[in-house]
Short mmCIF file of C-alpha atoms in Angstrom, two decimals:
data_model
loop_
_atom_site.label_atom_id
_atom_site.label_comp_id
_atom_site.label_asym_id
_atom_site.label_seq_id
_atom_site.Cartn_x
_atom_site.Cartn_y
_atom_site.Cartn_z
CA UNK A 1 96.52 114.17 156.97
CA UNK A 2 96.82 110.47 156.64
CA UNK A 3 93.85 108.43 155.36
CA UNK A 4 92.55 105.74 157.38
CA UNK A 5 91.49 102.85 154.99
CA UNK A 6 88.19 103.07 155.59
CA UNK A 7 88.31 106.81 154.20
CA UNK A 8 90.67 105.45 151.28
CA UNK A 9 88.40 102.98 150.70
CA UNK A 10 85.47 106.32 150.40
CA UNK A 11 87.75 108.03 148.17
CA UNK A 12 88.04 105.28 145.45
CA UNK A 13 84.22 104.59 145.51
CA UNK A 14 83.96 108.80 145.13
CA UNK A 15 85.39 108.68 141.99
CA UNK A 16 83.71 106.43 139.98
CA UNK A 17 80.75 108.82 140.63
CA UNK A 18 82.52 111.58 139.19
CA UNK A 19 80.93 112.71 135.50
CA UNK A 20 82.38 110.90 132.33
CA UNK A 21 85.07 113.05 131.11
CA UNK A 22 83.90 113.25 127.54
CA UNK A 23 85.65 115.02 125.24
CA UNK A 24 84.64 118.01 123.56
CA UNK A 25 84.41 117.47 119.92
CA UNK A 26 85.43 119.70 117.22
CA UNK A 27 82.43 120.96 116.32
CA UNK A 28 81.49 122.15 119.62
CA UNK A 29 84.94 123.78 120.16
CA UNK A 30 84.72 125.59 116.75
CA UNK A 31 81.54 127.33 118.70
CA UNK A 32 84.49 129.26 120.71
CA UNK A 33 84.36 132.55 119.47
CA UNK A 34 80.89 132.35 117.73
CA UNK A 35 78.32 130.94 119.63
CA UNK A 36 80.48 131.26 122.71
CA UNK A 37 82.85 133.72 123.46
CA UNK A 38 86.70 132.76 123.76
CA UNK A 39 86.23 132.21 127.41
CA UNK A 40 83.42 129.48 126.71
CA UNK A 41 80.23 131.75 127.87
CA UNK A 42 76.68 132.35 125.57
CA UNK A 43 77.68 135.35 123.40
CA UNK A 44 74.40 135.94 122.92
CA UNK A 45 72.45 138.18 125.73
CA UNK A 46 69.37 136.58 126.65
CA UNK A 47 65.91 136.66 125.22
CA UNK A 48 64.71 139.55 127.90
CA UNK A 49 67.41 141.92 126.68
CA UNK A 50 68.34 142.22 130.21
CA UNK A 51 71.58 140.68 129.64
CA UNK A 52 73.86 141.88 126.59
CA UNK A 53 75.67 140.28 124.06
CA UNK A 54 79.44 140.00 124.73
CA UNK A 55 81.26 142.29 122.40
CA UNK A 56 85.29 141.76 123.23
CA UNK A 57 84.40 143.23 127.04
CA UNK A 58 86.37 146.31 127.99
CA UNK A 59 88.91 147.10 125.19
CA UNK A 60 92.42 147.61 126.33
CA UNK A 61 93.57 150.98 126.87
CA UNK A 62 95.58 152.98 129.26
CA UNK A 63 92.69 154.69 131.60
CA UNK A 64 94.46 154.37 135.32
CA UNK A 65 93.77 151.07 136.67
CA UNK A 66 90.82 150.97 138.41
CA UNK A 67 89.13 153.69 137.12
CA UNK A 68 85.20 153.22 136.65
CA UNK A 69 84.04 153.29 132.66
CA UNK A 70 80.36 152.88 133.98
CA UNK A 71 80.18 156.63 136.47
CA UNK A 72 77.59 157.29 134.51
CA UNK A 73 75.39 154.38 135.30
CA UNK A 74 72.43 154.67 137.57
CA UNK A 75 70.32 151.79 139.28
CA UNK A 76 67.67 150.27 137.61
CA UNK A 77 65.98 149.06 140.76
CA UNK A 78 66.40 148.46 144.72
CA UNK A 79 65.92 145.24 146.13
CA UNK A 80 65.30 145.97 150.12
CA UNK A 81 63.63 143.50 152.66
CA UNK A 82 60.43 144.61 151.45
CA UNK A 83 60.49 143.77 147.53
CA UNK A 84 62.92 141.04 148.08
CA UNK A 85 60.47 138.52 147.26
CA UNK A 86 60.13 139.68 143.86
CA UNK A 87 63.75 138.89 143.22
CA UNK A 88 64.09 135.83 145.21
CA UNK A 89 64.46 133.13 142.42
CA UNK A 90 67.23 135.39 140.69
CA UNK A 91 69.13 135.48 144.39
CA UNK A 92 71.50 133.72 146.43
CA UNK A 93 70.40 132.12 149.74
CA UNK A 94 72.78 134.26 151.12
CA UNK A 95 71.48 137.09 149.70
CA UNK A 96 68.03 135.91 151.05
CA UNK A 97 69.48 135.57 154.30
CA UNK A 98 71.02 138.64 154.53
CA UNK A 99 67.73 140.79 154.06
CA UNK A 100 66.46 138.73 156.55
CA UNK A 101 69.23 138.86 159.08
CA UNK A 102 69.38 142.36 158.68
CA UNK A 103 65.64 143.75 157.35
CA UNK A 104 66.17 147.45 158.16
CA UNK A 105 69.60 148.19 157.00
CA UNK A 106 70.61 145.54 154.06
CA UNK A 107 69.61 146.16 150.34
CA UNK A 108 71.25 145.66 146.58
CA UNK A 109 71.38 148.40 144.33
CA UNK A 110 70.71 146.78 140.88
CA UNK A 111 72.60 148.26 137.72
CA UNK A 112 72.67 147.67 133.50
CA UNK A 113 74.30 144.56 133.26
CA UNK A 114 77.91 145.29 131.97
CA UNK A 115 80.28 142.23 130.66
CA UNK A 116 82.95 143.66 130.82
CA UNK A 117 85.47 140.93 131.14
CA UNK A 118 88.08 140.72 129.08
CA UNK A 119 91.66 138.90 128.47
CA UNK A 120 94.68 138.80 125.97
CA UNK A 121 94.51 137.62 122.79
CA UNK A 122 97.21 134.92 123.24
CA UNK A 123 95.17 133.47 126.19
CA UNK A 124 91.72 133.07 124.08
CA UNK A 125 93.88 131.47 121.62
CA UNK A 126 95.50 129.08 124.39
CA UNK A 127 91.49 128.28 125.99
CA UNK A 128 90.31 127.10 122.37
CA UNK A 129 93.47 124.63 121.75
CA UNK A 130 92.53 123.43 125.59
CA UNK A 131 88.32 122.55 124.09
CA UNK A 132 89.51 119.39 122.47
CA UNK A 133 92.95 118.21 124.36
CA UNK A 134 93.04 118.81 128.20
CA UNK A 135 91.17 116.42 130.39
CA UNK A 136 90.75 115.37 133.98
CA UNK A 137 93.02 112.80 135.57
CA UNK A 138 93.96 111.56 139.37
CA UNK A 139 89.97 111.36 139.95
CA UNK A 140 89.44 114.88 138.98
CA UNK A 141 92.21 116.15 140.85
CA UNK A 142 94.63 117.21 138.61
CA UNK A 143 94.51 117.82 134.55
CA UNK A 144 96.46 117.11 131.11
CA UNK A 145 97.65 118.49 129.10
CA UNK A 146 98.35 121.89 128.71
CA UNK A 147 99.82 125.71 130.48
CA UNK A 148 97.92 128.53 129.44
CA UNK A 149 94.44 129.14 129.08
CA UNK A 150 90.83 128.03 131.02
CA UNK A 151 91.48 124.43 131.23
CA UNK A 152 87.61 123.56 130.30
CA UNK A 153 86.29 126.33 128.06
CA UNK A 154 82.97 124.15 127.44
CA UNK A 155 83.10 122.10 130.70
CA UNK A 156 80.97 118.76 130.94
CA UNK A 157 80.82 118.68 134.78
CA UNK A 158 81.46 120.41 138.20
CA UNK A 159 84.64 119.67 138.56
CA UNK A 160 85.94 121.00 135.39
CA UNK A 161 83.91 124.49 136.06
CA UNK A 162 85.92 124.52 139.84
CA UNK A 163 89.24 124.15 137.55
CA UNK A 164 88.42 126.66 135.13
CA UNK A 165 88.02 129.59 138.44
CA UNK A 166 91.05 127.80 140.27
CA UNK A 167 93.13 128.56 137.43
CA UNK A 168 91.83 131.29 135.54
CA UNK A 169 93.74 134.31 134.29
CA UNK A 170 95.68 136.55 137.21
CA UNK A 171 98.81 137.55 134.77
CA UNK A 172 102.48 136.27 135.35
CA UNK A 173 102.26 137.10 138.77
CA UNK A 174 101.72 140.05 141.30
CA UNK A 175 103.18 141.95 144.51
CA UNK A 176 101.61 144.17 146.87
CA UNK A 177 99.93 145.02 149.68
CA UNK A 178 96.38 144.01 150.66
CA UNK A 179 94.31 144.95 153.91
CA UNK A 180 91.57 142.51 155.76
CA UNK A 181 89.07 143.96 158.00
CA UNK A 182 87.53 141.46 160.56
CA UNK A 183 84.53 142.74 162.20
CA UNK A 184 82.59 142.38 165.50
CA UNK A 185 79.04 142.30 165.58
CA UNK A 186 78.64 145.84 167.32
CA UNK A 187 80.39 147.20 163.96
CA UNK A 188 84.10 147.53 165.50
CA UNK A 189 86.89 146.33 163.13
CA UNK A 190 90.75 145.68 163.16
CA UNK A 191 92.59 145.85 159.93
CA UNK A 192 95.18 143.47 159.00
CA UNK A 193 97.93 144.67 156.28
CA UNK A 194 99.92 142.11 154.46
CA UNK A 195 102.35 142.15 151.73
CA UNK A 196 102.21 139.35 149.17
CA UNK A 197 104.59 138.10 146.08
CA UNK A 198 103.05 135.46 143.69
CA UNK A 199 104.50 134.24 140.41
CA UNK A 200 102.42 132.13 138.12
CA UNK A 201 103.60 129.35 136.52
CA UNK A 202 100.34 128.28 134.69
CA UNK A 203 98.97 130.68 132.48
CA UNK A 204 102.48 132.56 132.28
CA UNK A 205 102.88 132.68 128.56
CA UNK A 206 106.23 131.65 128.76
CA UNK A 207 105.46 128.39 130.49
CA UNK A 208 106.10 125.39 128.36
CA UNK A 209 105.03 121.60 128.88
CA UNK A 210 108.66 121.13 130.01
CA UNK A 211 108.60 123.99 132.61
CA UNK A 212 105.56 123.32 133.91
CA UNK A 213 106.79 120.55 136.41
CA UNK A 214 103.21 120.43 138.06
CA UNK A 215 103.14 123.76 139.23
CA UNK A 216 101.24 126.23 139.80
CA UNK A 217 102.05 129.34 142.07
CA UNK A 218 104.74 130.57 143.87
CA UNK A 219 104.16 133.08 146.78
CA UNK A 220 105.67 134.63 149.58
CA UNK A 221 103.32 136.64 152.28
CA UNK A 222 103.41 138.22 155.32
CA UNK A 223 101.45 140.39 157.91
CA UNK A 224 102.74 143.90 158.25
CA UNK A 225 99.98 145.02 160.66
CA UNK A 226 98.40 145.34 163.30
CA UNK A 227 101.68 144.83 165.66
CA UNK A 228 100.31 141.86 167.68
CA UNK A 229 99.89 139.80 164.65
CA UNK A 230 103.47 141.12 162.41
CA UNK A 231 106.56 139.02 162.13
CA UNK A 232 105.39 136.17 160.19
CA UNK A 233 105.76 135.01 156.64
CA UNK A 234 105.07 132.22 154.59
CA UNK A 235 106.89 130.47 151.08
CA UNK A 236 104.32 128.57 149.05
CA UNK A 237 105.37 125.93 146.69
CA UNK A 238 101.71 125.20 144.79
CA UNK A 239 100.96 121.92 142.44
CA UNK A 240 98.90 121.85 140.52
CA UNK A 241 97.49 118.61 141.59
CA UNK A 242 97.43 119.25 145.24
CA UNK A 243 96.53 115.53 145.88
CA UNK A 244 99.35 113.96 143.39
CA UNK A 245 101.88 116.13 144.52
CA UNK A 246 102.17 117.85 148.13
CA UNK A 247 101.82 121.53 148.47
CA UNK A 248 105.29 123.07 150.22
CA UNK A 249 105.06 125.25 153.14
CA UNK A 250 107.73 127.13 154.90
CA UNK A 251 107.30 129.39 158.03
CA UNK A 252 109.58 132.70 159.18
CA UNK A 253 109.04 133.72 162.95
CA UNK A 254 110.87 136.86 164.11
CA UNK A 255 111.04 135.01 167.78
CA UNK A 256 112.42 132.04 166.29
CA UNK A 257 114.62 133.44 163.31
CA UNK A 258 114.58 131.16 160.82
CA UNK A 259 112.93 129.19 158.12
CA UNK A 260 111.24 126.05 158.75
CA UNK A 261 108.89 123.52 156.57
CA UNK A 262 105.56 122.88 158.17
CA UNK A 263 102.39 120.63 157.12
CA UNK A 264 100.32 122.42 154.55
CA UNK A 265 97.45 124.69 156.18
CA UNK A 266 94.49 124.28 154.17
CA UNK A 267 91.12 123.00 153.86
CA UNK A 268 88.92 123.76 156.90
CA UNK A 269 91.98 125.69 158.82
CA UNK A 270 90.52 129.21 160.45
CA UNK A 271 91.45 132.41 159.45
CA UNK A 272 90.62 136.07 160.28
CA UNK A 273 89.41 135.36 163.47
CA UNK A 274 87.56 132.23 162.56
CA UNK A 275 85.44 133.82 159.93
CA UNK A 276 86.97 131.98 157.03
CA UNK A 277 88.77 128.77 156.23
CA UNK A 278 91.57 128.61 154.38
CA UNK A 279 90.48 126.94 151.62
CA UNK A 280 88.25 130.17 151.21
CA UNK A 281 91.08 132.37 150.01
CA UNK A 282 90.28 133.56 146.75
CA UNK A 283 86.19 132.17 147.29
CA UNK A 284 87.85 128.84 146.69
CA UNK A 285 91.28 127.34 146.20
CA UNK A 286 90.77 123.46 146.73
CA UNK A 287 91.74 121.11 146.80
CA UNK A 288 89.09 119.40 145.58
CA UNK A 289 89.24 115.83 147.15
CA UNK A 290 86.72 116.16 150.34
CA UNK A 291 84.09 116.94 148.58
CA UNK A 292 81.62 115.31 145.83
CA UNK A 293 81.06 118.19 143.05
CA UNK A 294 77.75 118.41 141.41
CA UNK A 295 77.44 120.68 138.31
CA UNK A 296 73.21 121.87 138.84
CA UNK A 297 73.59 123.89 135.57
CA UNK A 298 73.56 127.64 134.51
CA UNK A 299 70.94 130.07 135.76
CA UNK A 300 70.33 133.95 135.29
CA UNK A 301 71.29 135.32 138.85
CA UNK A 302 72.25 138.86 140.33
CA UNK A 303 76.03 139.12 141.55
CA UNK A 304 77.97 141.65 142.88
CA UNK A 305 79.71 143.18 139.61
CA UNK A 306 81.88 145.90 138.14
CA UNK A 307 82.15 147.54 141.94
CA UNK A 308 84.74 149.69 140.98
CA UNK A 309 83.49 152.11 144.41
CA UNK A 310 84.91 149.42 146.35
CA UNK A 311 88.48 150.20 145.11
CA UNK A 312 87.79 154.25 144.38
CA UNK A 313 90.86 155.88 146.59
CA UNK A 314 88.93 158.36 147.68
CA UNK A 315 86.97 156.01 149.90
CA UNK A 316 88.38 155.16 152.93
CA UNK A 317 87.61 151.59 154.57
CA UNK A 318 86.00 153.37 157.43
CA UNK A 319 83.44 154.52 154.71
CA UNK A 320 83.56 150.53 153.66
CA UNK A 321 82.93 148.39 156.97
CA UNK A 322 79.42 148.98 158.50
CA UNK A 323 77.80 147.05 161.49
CA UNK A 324 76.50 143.65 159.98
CA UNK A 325 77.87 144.29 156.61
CA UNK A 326 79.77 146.44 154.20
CA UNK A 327 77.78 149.71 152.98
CA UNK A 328 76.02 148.66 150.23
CA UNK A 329 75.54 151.96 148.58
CA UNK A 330 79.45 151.41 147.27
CA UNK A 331 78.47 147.83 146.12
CA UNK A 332 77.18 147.33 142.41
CA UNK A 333 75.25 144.27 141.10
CA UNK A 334 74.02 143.14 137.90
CA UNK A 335 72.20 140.40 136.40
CA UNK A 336 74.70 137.88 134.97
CA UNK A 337 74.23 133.75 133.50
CA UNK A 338 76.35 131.47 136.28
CA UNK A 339 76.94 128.20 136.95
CA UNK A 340 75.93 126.89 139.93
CA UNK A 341 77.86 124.36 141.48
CA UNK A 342 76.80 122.17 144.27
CA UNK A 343 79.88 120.83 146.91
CA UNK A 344 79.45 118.14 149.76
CA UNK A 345 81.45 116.46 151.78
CA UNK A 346 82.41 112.95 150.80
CA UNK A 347 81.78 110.10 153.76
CA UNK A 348 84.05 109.58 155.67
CA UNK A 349 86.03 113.13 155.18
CA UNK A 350 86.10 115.82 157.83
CA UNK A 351 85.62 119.70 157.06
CA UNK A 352 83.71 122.08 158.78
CA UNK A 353 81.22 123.18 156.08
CA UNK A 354 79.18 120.17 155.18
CA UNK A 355 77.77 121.59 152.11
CA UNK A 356 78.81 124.31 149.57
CA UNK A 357 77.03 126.04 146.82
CA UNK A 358 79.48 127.95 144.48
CA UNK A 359 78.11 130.69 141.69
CA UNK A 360 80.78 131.14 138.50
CA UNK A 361 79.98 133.86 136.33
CA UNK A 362 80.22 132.75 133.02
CA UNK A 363 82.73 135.60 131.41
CA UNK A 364 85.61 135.18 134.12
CA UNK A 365 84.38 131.70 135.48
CA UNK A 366 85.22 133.52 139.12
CA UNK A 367 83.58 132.45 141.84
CA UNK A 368 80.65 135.48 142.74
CA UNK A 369 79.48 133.96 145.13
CA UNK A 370 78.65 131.03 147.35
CA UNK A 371 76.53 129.64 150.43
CA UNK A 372 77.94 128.01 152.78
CA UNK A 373 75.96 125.23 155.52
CA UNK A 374 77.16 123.77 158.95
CA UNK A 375 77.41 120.26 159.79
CA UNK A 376 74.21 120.02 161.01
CA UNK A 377 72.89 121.40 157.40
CA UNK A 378 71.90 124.33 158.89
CA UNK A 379 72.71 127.50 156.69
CA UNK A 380 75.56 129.40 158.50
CA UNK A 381 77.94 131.96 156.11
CA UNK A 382 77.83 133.18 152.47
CA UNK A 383 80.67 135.42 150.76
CA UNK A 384 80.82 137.46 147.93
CA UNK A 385 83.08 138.68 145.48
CA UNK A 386 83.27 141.98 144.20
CA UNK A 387 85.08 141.66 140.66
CA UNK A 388 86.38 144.74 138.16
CA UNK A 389 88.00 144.46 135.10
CA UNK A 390 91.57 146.30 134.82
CA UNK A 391 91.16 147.17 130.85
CA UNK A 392 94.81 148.54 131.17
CA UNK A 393 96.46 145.19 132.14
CA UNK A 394 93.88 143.45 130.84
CA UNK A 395 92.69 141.08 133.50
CA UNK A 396 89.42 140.40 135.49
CA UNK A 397 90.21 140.90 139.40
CA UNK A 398 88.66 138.76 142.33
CA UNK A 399 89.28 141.48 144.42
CA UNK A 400 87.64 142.76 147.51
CA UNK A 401 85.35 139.91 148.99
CA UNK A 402 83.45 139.67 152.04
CA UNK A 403 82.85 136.36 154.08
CA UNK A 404 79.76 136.74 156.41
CA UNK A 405 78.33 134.96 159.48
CA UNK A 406 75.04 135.33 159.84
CA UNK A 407 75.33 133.14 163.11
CA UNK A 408 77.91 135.79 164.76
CA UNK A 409 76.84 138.42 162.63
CA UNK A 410 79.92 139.27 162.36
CA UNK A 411 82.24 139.18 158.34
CA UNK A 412 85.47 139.70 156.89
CA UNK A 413 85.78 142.45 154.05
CA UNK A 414 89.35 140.95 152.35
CA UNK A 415 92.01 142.61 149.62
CA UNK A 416 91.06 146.00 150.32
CA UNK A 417 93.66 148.52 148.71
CA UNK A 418 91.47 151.69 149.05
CA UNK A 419 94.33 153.27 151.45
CA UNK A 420 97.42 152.06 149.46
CA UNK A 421 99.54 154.90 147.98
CA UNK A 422 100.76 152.26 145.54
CA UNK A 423 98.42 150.18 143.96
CA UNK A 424 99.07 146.15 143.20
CA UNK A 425 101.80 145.86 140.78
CA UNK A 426 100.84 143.37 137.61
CA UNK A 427 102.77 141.54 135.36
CA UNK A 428 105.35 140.99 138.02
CA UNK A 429 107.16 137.59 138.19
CA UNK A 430 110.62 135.89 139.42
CA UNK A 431 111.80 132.55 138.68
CA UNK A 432 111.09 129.35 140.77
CA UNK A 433 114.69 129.89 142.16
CA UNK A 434 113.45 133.17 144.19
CA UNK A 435 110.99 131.48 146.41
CA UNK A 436 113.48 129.18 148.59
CA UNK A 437 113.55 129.02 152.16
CA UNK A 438 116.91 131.62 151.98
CA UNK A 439 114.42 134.53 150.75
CA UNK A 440 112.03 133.68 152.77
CA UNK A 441 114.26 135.03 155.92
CA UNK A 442 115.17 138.15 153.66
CA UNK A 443 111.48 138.86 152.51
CA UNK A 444 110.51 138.37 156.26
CA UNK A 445 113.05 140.84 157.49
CA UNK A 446 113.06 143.26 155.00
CA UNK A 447 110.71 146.05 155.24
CA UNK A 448 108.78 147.02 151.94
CA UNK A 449 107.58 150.54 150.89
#
C-alpha cells in the first residue's frame, strides 16, 4: 500500500514518540538467570504464594508429546457469571464480556498455577548475550544485532515486548497439518484442514549474522479441506523487518496452474469467514507500523494455560466447538504475571480494529490473550491462546486459539490437531532454496499423508 504524504508525514512524527531505546546495562543483564529467569521473567513467585517460583519449567524428557504432567490437578475455584465480579480486576475485558454475553453457559475453571515453560540451553544462553547488544532500529520496526534468542529479555518498552512474542522460540521449523473450525452463532461449524511447512531462519541455531540476510520464516501452506475451499497454496518469503524489506508472496491455483507473485496479504485482510484478520495469525504477527505501542506494565492476570485437554486425542473437535464458545470444561487457566500492552492506530493509517490490548505471559512472552475494539471504540472481539509446553522437544506451543465475536456471536477455534493420526513434526527444516515458486507448484499438487 503506498503512503500518501500526508500519512508519511504521520509516520515520521510516530516515531519520535516511540520510548528511548536505552540500553540495558550489565548489571541488569547479569539479573538473567537470578533475579530473572533466562527468558527475562520475575523468578520469584509472588508475595501471595499464588504464583510459584520458576524452577527450570518442565525438564526435558521423552513423555509423548503432548501428554498432560498436571492429570492430577484439580480446580481451585469457578469463576461463572455470578462470582465474576470477584475476579474482575485479575480478568480480561474479554473475559468480562464473555460472562456477560453468555451468563448461563460461559465460566473458567481456575487451576495451581504451573510455569511450566521451558527452552534449550543454547537459546537462554543466546537471550542473555541479546540483554546488552540488540536494539531497535527503522522506528521500531526492525532490530540489530543478533539470530537466536528473545531479542529483549528485559524490554524497556512496548515495542520490544511485541518483538520478543513475534520472534520467540518455535524450533528450526515445522510441517503438518492443522484444522480451523469457524462457527455460526446457532453452534454449526465447518472445519478447514491445511497443511503447512515453515523453516526458521531466526532462532535456528545454525543461523549466523551472515545467513541471516533479514529473514525470518519460510513457509509453504495450503487448504486440504473442505472441497469448496482446496486447491490453493501459498510460498512465504518473511523479513524480518517487514517495513525495510517487503514480505514475498506467491499464489498456486489448481484452475489457473501455476505460480504467481501477488501483493502481501496482511494487516486488516479477513480470514475464516471474516472472524479474524490476518495479522491475527499466531494472536499477532505485525507488522508493527499502523499502530502506536504503549507498554502499560506487568499485572497478575488469569490466562488460559497448560490446556493440554485441548490437544488430548481422545477428544474429538465435536466435543471442542460449542454454541457461543468452545467447552470450557477442556480449557485450563491459571494465574500468571503479563505484560499488558496497549496498540492504536496511528493517524492517518487505516485498519479495522482501532485499538488493541495484547497480554504476554512473562515465561514464553506469547501472546494469551488480547481485546480487540471497532472503529467506533466500541469493544467488538477478544481471542485467546491456549499454550502447552512440549517437554520432549522442548518448546512452548501457541497452539489452539480461539478468536471470538461477541457482535456475531459467532468465533474461530484455530490449530486444532485433536483428529490428526500424525501429530506436528518438530525440528523440521529445508534450506531457503526449497521455498521457490518451482515447489510451490509441486507442494500444491502433491498430496501429503
Amino acid at each position: 500500500m503506498k503512503r500518501s504524504p500526508i500519512i508519511a508525514l504521520a509516520a515520521l512524527l510516530a516515531a519520535f514518540a516511540l520510548p528511548a531505546q536505552a540500553k540495558v546495562s550489565a548489571a541488569e543483564a547479569a539479573k538473567l538467570g537470578k533475579e530473572l529467569t533466562p527468558m527475562g521473567a520475575e523468578a520469584a513467585g509472588n508475595a501471595a504464594g499464588t504464583i510459584p517460583a520458576w524452577d527450570g519449567g518442565l525438564p526435558q524428557n521423552p513423555m509423548p508429546r503432548g501428554s498432560n504432567p498436571y492429570t492430577a490437578d484439580k480446580p481451585l475455584y469457578t469463576i461463572t457469571a455470578k462470582n465474576v465480579e470477584q475476579y474482575k480486576d485479575q480478568l480480561t475485558e474479554g473475559h468480562r464480556q464473555l460472562f456477560k454475553t453468555f451468563p448461563s453457559s460461559y465460566k473458567m475453571l481456575v487451576y495451581p498455577t504451573r510455569r511450566s515453560a521451558s527452552y534449550p540451553a543454547w537459546f537462554y544462553e543466546a537471550t542473555k548475550r541479546n540483554a546488552t547488544t540488540v536494539e531497535l532500529n527503522n522506528n521500531g520496526y526492525g532490530f540489530c544485532c543478533t539470530t537466536q534468542g528473545y531479542p529483549f529479555p528485559i524490554p524497556k518498552n512496548g515495542t520490544e515486548v511485541m518483538w520478543n512474542h513475534i520472534l520467540r522460540y518455535n524450533t528450526k521449523g515445522f510441517r503438518g497439518f492443522l484444522n480451523m473450525a469457524a462457527t455460526n452463532a446457532d453452534g454449526s461449524y465447518v472445519v478447514e484442514r491445511d497443511y503447512l511447512e515453515l523453516s526458521f531462519v531466526y532462532n535456528n541455531p545454525k543461523t549466523t549474522a551472515d545467513t541471516l540476510k533479514g529473514m525470518n520464516v519460510y513457509a509453504l501452506t495450503k487448504v486440504v479441506s473442505p472441497p469448496n475451499k482446496a486447491g490453493e497454496a501459498h510460498l512465504l518469503h518473511v523479513p524480518l523487518d517487514r517495513i525495510k524489506d517487503q514480505t514475498g508472496v506467491w499464489v498456486y491455483n489448481n484452475s489457473v496452474g501455476r505460480a504467481r507473485r501477488i501483493g502481501e496479504v496482511g494487516y486488516d485482510n479477513p480470514l475464516f469467514d471474516g472472524l479474524m484478520t490476518h495479522d491475527q495469525i499466531d494472536m499477532f504477527n505485525g507488522p508493527l507500523d499502523r499502530y502506536t505501542i504503549k507498554l502499560l506494565g506487568k499485572k497478575e492476570m488469569i490466562i488460559p494455560y497448560n490446556s493440554y485437554k485441548l490437544y488430548d486425542p481422545a477428544v474429538k473437535y465435536k466435543d471442542i466447538v460449542g454454541k457461543g464458545h468452545i467447552n470450557q470444561d477442556l480449557a485450563r487457566y491459571e494465574l500468571h504475571r503479563v505484560w499488558v500492552i496497549e496498540a492504536e492506530v496511528k493517524a492517518g493509517f487505516a485498519h479495522r480494529y482501532k485499538k488493541r490490548t495484547f497480554y504476554l505471559d512473562e515465561d514464553s512472552w506469547i501472546v494469551h490473550a488480547q481485546d480487540i475494539y471497532d472503529e467506533r471504540n466500541q469493544f467488538w472481539r477478544t481471542a485467546e491462546s491456549h499454550s502447552i509446553a512440549f517437554a520432549n522437544v522442548p518448546v512452548v506451543v501457541n497452539g489452539v486459539q480461539v478468536h471470538y465475536d461477541l457482535q456475531s456471536r459467532r468465533y474461530v477455534a484455530t490449530n486444532l490437531t485433536n483428529e490428526e493420526k500424525k501429530l506436528i513434526e518438530y525440528d523440521w527444516e529445508e534450506s531457503p532454496g526449497y521455498f521457490s515458486p518451482a515447489t510451490l507448484k509441486k507442494f500444491a499438487t502433491t498430496s501429503q499423508k
